[in-house]
CSV table of C-alpha atoms in Angstrom, one decimal:
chain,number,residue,atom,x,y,z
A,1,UNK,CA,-19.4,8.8,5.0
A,2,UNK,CA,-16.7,11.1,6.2
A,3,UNK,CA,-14.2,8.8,3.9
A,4,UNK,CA,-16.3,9.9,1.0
A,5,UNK,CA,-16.4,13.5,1.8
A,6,UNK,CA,-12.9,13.7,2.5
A,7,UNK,CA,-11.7,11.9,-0.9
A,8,UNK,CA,-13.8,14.7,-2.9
A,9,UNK,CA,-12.5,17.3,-1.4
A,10,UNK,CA,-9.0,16.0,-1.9
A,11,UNK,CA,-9.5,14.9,-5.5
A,12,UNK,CA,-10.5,18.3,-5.9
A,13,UNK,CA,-7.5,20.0,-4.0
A,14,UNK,CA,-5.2,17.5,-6.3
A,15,UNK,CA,-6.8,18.8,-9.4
A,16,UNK,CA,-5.8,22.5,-8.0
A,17,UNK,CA,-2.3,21.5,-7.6
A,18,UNK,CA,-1.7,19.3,-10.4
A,19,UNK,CA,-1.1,20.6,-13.9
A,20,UNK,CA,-1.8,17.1,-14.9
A,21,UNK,CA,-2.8,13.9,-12.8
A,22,UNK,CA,-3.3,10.9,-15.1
A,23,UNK,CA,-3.8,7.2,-14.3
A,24,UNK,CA,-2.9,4.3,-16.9
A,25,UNK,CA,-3.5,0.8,-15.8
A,26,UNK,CA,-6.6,1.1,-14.6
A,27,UNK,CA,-7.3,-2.4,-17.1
A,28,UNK,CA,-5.1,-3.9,-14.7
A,29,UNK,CA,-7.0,-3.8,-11.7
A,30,UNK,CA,-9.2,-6.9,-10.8
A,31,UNK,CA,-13.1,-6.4,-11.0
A,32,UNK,CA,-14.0,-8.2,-7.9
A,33,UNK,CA,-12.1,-9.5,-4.5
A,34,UNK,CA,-9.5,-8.6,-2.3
A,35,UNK,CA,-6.3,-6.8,-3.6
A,36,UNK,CA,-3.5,-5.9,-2.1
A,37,UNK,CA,-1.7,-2.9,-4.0
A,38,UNK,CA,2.0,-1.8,-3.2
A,39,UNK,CA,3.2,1.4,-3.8
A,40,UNK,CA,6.5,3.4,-3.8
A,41,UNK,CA,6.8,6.3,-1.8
A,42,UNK,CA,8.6,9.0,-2.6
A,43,UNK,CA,6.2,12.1,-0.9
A,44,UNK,CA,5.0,11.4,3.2
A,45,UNK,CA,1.8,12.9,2.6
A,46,UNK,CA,0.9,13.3,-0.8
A,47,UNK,CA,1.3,9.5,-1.8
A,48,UNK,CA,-1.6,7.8,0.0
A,49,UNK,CA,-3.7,10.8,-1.1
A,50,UNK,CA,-2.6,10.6,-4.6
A,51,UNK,CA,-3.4,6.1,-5.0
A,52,UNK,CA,-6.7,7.0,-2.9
A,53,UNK,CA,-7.8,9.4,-5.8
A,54,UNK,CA,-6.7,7.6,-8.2
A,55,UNK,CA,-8.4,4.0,-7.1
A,56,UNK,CA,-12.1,4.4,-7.9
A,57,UNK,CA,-12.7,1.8,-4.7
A,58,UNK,CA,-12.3,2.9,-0.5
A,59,UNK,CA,-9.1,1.4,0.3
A,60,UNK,CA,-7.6,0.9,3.8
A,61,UNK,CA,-4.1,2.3,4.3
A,62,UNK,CA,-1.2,0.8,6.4
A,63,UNK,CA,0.1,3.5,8.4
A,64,UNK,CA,3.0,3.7,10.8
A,65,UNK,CA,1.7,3.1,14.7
A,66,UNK,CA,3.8,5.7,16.3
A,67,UNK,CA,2.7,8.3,13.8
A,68,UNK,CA,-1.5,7.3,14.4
A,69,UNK,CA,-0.6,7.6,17.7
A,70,UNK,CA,-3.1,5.5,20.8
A,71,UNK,CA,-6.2,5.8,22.1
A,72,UNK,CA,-8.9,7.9,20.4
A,73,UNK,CA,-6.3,9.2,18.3
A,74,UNK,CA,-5.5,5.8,16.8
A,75,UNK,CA,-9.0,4.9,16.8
A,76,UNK,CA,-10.4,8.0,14.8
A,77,UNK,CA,-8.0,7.1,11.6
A,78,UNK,CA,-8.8,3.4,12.0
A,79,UNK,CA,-12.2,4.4,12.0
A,80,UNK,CA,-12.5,7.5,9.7
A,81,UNK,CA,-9.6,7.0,7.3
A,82,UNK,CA,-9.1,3.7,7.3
A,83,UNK,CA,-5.9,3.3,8.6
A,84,UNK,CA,-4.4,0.1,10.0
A,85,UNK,CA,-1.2,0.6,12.3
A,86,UNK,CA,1.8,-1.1,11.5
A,87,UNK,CA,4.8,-0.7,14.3
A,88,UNK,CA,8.6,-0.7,12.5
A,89,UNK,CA,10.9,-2.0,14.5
A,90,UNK,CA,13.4,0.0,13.9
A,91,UNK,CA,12.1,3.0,15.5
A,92,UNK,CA,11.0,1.1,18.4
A,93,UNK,CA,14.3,1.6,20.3
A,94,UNK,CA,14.8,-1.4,21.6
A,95,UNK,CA,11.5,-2.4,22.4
A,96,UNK,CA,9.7,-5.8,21.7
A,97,UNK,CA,7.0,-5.0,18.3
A,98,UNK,CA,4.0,-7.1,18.0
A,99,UNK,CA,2.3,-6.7,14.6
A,100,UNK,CA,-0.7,-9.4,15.7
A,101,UNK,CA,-3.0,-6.6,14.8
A,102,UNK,CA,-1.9,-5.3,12.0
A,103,UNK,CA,-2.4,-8.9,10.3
A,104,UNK,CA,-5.3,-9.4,11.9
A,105,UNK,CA,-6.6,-5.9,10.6
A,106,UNK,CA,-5.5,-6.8,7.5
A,107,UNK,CA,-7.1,-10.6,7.3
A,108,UNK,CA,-10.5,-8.9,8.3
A,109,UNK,CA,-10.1,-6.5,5.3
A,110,UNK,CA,-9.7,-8.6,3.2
A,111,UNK,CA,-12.3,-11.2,3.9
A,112,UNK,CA,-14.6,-8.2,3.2
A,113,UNK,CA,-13.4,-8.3,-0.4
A,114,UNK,CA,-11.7,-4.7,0.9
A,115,UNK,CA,-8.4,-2.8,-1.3
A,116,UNK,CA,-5.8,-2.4,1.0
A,117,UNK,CA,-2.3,-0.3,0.3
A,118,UNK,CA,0.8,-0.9,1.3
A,119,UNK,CA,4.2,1.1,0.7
A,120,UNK,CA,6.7,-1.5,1.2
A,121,UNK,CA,10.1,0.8,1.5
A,122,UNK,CA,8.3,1.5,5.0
A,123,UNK,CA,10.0,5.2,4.9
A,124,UNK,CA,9.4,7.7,2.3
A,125,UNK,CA,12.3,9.3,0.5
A,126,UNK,CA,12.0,12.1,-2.6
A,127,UNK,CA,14.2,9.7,-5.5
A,128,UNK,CA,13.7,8.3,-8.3
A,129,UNK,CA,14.2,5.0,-7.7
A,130,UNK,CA,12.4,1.6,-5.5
A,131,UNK,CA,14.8,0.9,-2.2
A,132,UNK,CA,14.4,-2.5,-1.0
A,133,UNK,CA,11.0,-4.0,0.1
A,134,UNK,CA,9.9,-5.2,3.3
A,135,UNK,CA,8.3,-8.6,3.2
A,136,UNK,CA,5.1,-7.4,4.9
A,137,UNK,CA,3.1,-7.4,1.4
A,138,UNK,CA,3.7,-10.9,0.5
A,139,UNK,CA,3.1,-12.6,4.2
A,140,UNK,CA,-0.1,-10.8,4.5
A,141,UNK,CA,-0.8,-12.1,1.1
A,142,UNK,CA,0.1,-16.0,2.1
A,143,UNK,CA,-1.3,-15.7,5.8
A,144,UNK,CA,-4.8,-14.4,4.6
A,145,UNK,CA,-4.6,-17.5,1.5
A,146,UNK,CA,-3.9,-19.8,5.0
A,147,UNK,CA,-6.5,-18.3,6.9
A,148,UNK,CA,-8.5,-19.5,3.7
A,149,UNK,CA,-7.1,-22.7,3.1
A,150,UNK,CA,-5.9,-21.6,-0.1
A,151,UNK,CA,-9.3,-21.5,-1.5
A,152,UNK,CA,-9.0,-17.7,-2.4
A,153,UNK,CA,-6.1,-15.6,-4.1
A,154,UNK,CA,-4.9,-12.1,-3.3
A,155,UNK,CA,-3.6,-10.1,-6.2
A,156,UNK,CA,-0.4,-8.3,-5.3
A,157,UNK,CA,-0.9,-4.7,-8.0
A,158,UNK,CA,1.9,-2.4,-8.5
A,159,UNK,CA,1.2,1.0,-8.5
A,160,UNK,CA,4.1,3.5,-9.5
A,161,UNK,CA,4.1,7.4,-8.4
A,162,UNK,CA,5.8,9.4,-10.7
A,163,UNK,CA,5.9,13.1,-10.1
A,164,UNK,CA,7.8,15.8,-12.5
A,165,UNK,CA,8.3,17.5,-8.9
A,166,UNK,CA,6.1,16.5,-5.6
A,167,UNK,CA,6.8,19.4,-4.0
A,168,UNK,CA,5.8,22.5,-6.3
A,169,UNK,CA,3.0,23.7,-7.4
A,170,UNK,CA,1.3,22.7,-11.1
A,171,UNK,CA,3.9,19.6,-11.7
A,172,UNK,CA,2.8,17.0,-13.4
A,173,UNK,CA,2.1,13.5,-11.8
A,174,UNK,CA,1.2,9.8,-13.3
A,175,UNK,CA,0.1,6.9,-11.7
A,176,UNK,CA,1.1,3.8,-13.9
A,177,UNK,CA,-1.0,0.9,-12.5
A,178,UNK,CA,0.7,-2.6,-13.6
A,179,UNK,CA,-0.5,-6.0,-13.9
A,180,UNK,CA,-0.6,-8.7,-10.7
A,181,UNK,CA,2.7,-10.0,-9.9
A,182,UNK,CA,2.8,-13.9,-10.3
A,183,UNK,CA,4.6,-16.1,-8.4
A,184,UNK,CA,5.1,-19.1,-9.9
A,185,UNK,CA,8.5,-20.1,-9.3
A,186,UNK,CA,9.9,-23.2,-7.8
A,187,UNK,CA,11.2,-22.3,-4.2
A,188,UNK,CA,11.4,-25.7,-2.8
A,189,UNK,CA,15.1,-25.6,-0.4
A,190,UNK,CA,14.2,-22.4,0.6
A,191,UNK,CA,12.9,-22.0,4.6
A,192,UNK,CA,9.6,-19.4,4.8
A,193,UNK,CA,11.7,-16.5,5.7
A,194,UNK,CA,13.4,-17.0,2.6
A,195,UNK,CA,11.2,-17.8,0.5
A,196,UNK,CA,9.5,-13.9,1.2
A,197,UNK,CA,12.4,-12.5,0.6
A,198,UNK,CA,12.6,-13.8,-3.0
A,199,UNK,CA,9.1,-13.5,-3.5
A,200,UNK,CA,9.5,-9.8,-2.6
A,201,UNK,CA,12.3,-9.3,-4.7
A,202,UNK,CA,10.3,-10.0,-7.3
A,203,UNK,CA,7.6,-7.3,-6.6
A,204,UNK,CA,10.2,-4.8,-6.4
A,205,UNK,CA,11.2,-5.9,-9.8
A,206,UNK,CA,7.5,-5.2,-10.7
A,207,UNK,CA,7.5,-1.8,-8.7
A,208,UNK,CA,10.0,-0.9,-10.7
A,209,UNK,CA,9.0,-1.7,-13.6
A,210,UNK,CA,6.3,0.3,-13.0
A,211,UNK,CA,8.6,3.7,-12.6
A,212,UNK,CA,8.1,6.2,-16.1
């Protein structure tokens, strides 16, 4: 309920600041089951806002665990916003990371048939170009299909930001929606951790090919 409020209130703050906010691709975007979108990330804030407006569905973020913070903290966004923590361990200084949770949060998602969104750089960054991809997108993707003994797919969708400017007011920003990214190379030789690593190289070429 709160999710719903929210959203309308933002999709009418967006259309404030906005000159012009269009979607293409929308064509693209499967009409029933789980998806898992990815999405660059070249505004903190703005981008989740921008994808959650512009998908007509409730979608569940991933969302960096030291910025949701513990406790009630963590559990209002979980619970209100969607949010499901991921820890990076490369701000973890040191420390041991345990993402059990965040797949598991993500597995349950799905087998509701839920949208889930994912900015794979992991840091966000004001350029006009994809850095390199973390492999989280595409071992979510294979662990849920596992879960399921392969009797269900999980559509990995691109979805490219492009802003004219993300930080001034009235710019102009388009969100290009591409098609599923198929992987239907051979990868035999290749060990698992691998075998993500070209798999995610090629939805960065797809994320990139999504950039106007």
């Amino acid at each position: 309920m709160l999710y719903s409020f929210i959203r309308s209130l933002i999709r009418l703050s967006l259309s404030v600041f906005f000159k012009k906010f269009n979607v293409i691709g929308q064509e693209n975007i499967p009409t029933s089951g789980p998806v898992i979108f990815v999405a660059n990330h070249p505004s903190a804030v703005m981008d989740p806002l921008i994808v959650g407006v512009a998908l007509k569905k409730k979608i569940h973020f991933l969302a960096g665990a030291e910025w949701m913070g513990e406790g009630r903290k963590a559990k209002f966004y979980r619970k209100n916003f969607n949010m499901i923590p991921v820890h990076r361990p490369w701000l973890a200084e040191g420390k041991k990371v345990d993402n059990r949770d965040m797949f598991e949060g993500s597995y349950e998602n799905l087998s509701n048939d839920d949208w889930i969104l994912i900015f794979p750089e992991a840091t966000t960054k004001t350029i006009s170009k994809i850095r390199e991809l973390k492999t989280g997108a595409i071992r979510i993707k294979e662990g849920f299909e596992k879960l399921k003994n392969h009797e269900v797919n999980v559509p990995i969708i691109p979805v490219g930001i492009n802003y004219s400017n993300p930080h001034r007011f009235q710019s102009n920003v388009i969100v290009n929606i591409g098609k599923e990214v198929k992987f239907e190379d051979d990868y035999e030789g290749l060990n698992s951790k691998e075998q993500a690593r070209v798999k995610t190289n090629k939805i960065q070429t797809a994320l990139e090919n999504s950039i106007i």
